[in-house]
Amino acid sequence: MDTDHMIKIIEIKKSVFADNELDAEALRKELKAKGVYLLNLMSSPGSGKTTTLIRTINLLKDKLRIAVMEADIDSDVDAIKIREATGIQSIQLHTGGMCHLDAEMTRQGIDGLAMEGLDLVILENVGNLVCPAEFDTGAVRNAMILSVPEGHDKPLKYPLMFSVCDLVVVNKIDVLPYFDFDMEKCKEYVHMRNPKAQVIPICAKTGEGVEEFARWIEEEVKNWKNQ
Amino acid sequence: MDTDHMIKIIEIKKSVFADNELDAEALRKELKAKGVYLLNLMSSPGSGKTTTLIRTINLLKDKLRIAVMEADIDSDVDAIKIREATGIQSIQLHTGGMCHLDAEMTRQGIDGLAMEGLDLVILENVGNLVCPAEFDTGAVRNAMILSVPEGHDKPLKYPLMFSVCDLVVVNKIDVLPYFDFDMEKCKEYVHMRNPKAQVIPICAKTGEGVEEFARWIEEEVKNWKNQ
């Protein structure tokens, strides 16, 4: 049997809800009642979201029951990669050209998951630093990955994205010697947008720093469950 | 006098036109009548659009009269960089959170340029592989920059962007040894989306390959002027 055919693909329909804020609040409550923490992970195309998730999930999967929803305009390569590399439940959401997910679209994904016993669902949002930042997905937290080759000036250019994220993971630090990326300036610019945001430098390829990201997630889920 | 204050910034307003296709066609005709070629340059955030433009413009500025419109949600760092490094006319378009430019928004930028004697206007679109692909800006051609760190699989994930581009510039080839980027696969995937698209590998940092991009632009403008 071809592995490709074992990945569940959900074709996301456009939302009919007028008030996304209300809808996101409702989804957050539903998930809270089920004890499932939703993390919304955003980034540019090619920042390394999938590789980072694989590393992180492999560190966490014995402590938390995790599922991943991979949102993409097309293709299902990411969902397959995640499932093959971690063994966890992974589904693909096709946005059909839409550049972001809102709460109703996220719910369509949630409805496609086997939720029984889950602690954590990670939504890998569409690779885009603009539109996804505008829509509350119903997640407990927003996090983003900025990769070294993109440059440390991104918080200046994409203010909303950096304002709505509680955590900025800076990926691909192994290539720092080959790029003009200033980590201190990056942190300064991130904090201009959100003074409370945490910055965690990692290299998803080698695994450096990934424990800290995994720890952040673990603490987040634990504190939220105890609230 | 502070250089920052010398950059013209245009706050782009939302379009009121219902039919962008028609509007784009009209803008294309207006520009044709003025003998000004408009190139729409798109990419992800941090792919190196500005650095590439600086190199390319410095190769072309004695042959063509060029102006640049830098579209960004916020900040004017790119317009300043371009003007300082090339001396050409460079203005900043602020999209105020909007994730793309359509023809009417592009026209607002054009209206802010001194058009007298210009041969070429380059629009550096918002860094985003999704939304800008959906809107005809009135340009003669769409081109895009894909950078090596983003990965060769991007045409699979952002099909529309690669379908609408006549040229894909692959930037940052100096870091090819540090990334799993397969140039042949990249070309294959690009051609899946648009069989006629040209692929030009470059390194904007060192200048490698940039002559070919400059030549492509020069030929394009020449052929279009002779049409």
PDB file of N, CA and C in Angstrom, chain A residues 160-192:
ATOM      1  N   LEU A 160       2.622  42.839  12.451  1.00  0.00           N
ATOM      2  CA  LEU A 160       1.507  42.146  13.096  1.00  0.00           C
ATOM      3  C   LEU A 160       1.887  40.716  13.491  1.00  0.00           C
ATOM      4  N   MET A 161       2.565  40.011  12.580  1.00  0.00           N
ATOM      5  CA  MET A 161       2.975  38.634  12.864  1.00  0.00           C
ATOM      6  C   MET A 161       3.757  38.555  14.175  1.00  0.00           C
ATOM      7  N   PHE A 162       4.702  39.491  14.341  1.00  0.00           N
ATOM      8  CA  PHE A 162       5.541  39.437  15.539  1.00  0.00           C
ATOM      9  C   PHE A 162       4.788  39.942  16.772  1.00  0.00           C
ATOM     10  N   SER A 163       3.758  40.754  16.570  1.00  0.00           N
ATOM     11  CA  SER A 163       2.957  41.224  17.714  1.00  0.00           C
ATOM     12  C   SER A 163       2.093  40.111  18.291  1.00  0.00           C
ATOM     13  N   VAL A 164       1.604  39.222  17.418  1.00  0.00           N
ATOM     14  CA  VAL A 164       0.638  38.224  17.895  1.00  0.00           C
ATOM     15  C   VAL A 164       1.295  36.938  18.379  1.00  0.00           C
ATOM     16  N   CYS A 165       2.628  36.848  18.245  1.00  0.00           N
ATOM     17  CA  CYS A 165       3.305  35.609  18.644  1.00  0.00           C
ATOM     18  C   CYS A 165       3.922  35.710  20.044  1.00  0.00           C
ATOM     19  N   ASP A 166       3.708  34.675  20.836  1.00  0.00           N
ATOM     20  CA  ASP A 166       4.266  34.626  22.184  1.00  0.00           C
ATOM     21  C   ASP A 166       5.656  34.029  22.174  1.00  0.00           C
ATOM     22  N   LEU A 167       5.992  33.361  21.088  1.00  0.00           N
ATOM     23  CA  LEU A 167       7.296  32.708  20.984  1.00  0.00           C
ATOM     24  C   LEU A 167       7.813  32.846  19.555  1.00  0.00           C
ATOM     25  N   VAL A 168       9.076  33.247  19.428  1.00  0.00           N
ATOM     26  CA  VAL A 168       9.739  33.270  18.125  1.00  0.00           C
ATOM     27  C   VAL A 168      10.902  32.286  18.176  1.00  0.00           C
ATOM     28  N   VAL A 169      10.788  31.212  17.405  1.00  0.00           N
ATOM     29  CA  VAL A 169      11.873  30.241  17.301  1.00  0.00           C
ATOM     30  C   VAL A 169      12.747  30.693  16.132  1.00  0.00           C
ATOM     31  N   VAL A 170      14.029  30.914  16.381  1.00  0.00           N
ATOM     32  CA  VAL A 170      14.928  31.319  15.296  1.00  0.00           C
ATOM     33  C   VAL A 170      15.683  30.078  14.819  1.00  0.00           C
ATOM     34  N   ASN A 171      15.322  29.610  13.645  1.00  0.00           N
ATOM     35  CA  ASN A 171      15.855  28.343  13.119  1.00  0.00           C
ATOM     36  C   ASN A 171      17.047  28.561  12.177  1.00  0.00           C
ATOM     37  N   LYS A 172      17.759  27.478  11.922  1.00  0.00           N
ATOM     38  CA  LYS A 172      18.914  27.444  11.003  1.00  0.00           C
ATOM     39  C   LYS A 172      20.106  28.241  11.546  1.00  0.00           C
ATOM     40  N   ILE A 173      20.342  28.163  12.864  1.00  0.00           N
ATOM     41  CA  ILE A 173      21.483  28.893  13.427  1.00  0.00           C
ATOM     42  C   ILE A 173      22.812  28.268  12.991  1.00  0.00           C
ATOM     43  N   ASP A 174      22.758  27.063  12.394  1.00  0.00           N
ATOM     44  CA  ASP A 174      24.007  26.460  11.875  1.00  0.00           C
ATOM     45  C   ASP A 174      24.582  27.266  10.711  1.00  0.00           C
ATOM     46  N   VAL A 175      23.754  28.041  10.030  1.00  0.00           N
ATOM     47  CA  VAL A 175      24.269  28.824   8.897  1.00  0.00           C
ATOM     48  C   VAL A 175      24.525  30.292   9.266  1.00  0.00           C
ATOM     49  N   LEU A 176      24.492  30.600  10.563  1.00  0.00           N
ATOM     50  CA  LEU A 176      24.786  31.981  10.995  1.00  0.00           C
ATOM     51  C   LEU A 176      26.083  32.534  10.397  1.00  0.00           C
ATOM     52  N   PRO A 177      27.162  31.716  10.287  1.00  0.00           N
ATOM     53  CA  PRO A 177      28.409  32.276   9.729  1.00  0.00           C
ATOM     54  C   PRO A 177      28.285  32.742   8.274  1.00  0.00           C
ATOM     55  N   TYR A 178      27.271  32.265   7.564  1.00  0.00           N
ATOM     56  CA  TYR A 178      27.166  32.585   6.132  1.00  0.00           C
ATOM     57  C   TYR A 178      26.152  33.689   5.841  1.00  0.00           C
ATOM     58  N   PHE A 179      25.510  34.208   6.873  1.00  0.00           N
ATOM     59  CA  PHE A 179      24.497  35.241   6.668  1.00  0.00           C
ATOM     60  C   PHE A 179      24.746  36.424   7.597  1.00  0.00           C
ATOM     61  N   ASP A 180      24.327  37.587   7.177  1.00  0.00           N
ATOM     62  CA  ASP A 180      24.444  38.778   8.020  1.00  0.00           C
ATOM     63  C   ASP A 180      23.237  38.847   8.953  1.00  0.00           C
ATOM     64  N   PHE A 181      23.215  37.950   9.901  1.00  0.00           N
ATOM     65  CA  PHE A 181      22.073  37.887  10.822  1.00  0.00           C
ATOM     66  C   PHE A 181      22.566  38.230  12.215  1.00  0.00           C
ATOM     67  N   ASP A 182      21.985  39.263  12.817  1.00  0.00           N
ATOM     68  CA  ASP A 182      22.412  39.728  14.133  1.00  0.00           C
ATOM     69  C   ASP A 182      21.354  39.296  15.163  1.00  0.00           C
ATOM     70  N   MET A 183      21.698  38.283  15.958  1.00  0.00           N
ATOM     71  CA  MET A 183      20.719  37.713  16.902  1.00  0.00           C
ATOM     72  C   MET A 183      20.256  38.743  17.926  1.00  0.00           C
ATOM     73  N   GLU A 184      21.164  39.614  18.377  1.00  0.00           N
ATOM     74  CA  GLU A 184      20.768  40.610  19.383  1.00  0.00           C
ATOM     75  C   GLU A 184      19.782  41.616  18.794  1.00  0.00           C
ATOM     76  N   LYS A 185      20.074  42.028  17.549  1.00  0.00           N
ATOM     77  CA  LYS A 185      19.145  42.952  16.875  1.00  0.00           C
ATOM     78  C   LYS A 185      17.798  42.273  16.650  1.00  0.00           C
ATOM     79  N   CYS A 186      17.850  40.999  16.283  1.00  0.00           N
ATOM     80  CA  CYS A 186      16.616  40.241  16.071  1.00  0.00           C
ATOM     81  C   CYS A 186      15.765  40.292  17.333  1.00  0.00           C
ATOM     82  N   LYS A 187      16.384  39.992  18.481  1.00  0.00           N
ATOM     83  CA  LYS A 187      15.651  39.998  19.761  1.00  0.00           C
ATOM     84  C   LYS A 187      15.095  41.396  20.058  1.00  0.00           C
ATOM     85  N   GLU A 188      15.928  42.395  19.790  1.00  0.00           N
ATOM     86  CA  GLU A 188      15.495  43.782  20.035  1.00  0.00           C
ATOM     87  C   GLU A 188      14.249  44.103  19.186  1.00  0.00           C
ATOM     88  N   TYR A 189      14.288  43.729  17.898  1.00  0.00           N
ATOM     89  CA  TYR A 189      13.159  44.022  17.006  1.00  0.00           C
ATOM     90  C   TYR A 189      11.917  43.209  17.393  1.00  0.00           C
ATOM     91  N   VAL A 190      12.125  41.949  17.784  1.00  0.00           N
ATOM     92  CA  VAL A 190      10.995  41.123  18.234  1.00  0.00           C
ATOM     93  C   VAL A 190      10.330  41.797  19.430  1.00  0.00           C
ATOM     94  N   HIS A 191      11.151  42.274  20.374  1.00  0.00           N
ATOM     95  CA  HIS A 191      10.596  42.881  21.594  1.00  0.00           C
ATOM     96  C   HIS A 191       9.968  44.247  21.355  1.00  0.00           C
ATOM     97  N   MET A 192      10.374  44.915  20.269  1.00  0.00           N
ATOM     98  CA  MET A 192       9.676  46.137  19.857  1.00  0.00           C
ATOM     99  C   MET A 192       8.211  45.824  19.554  1.00  0.00           C
TER     100      MET A 192
END
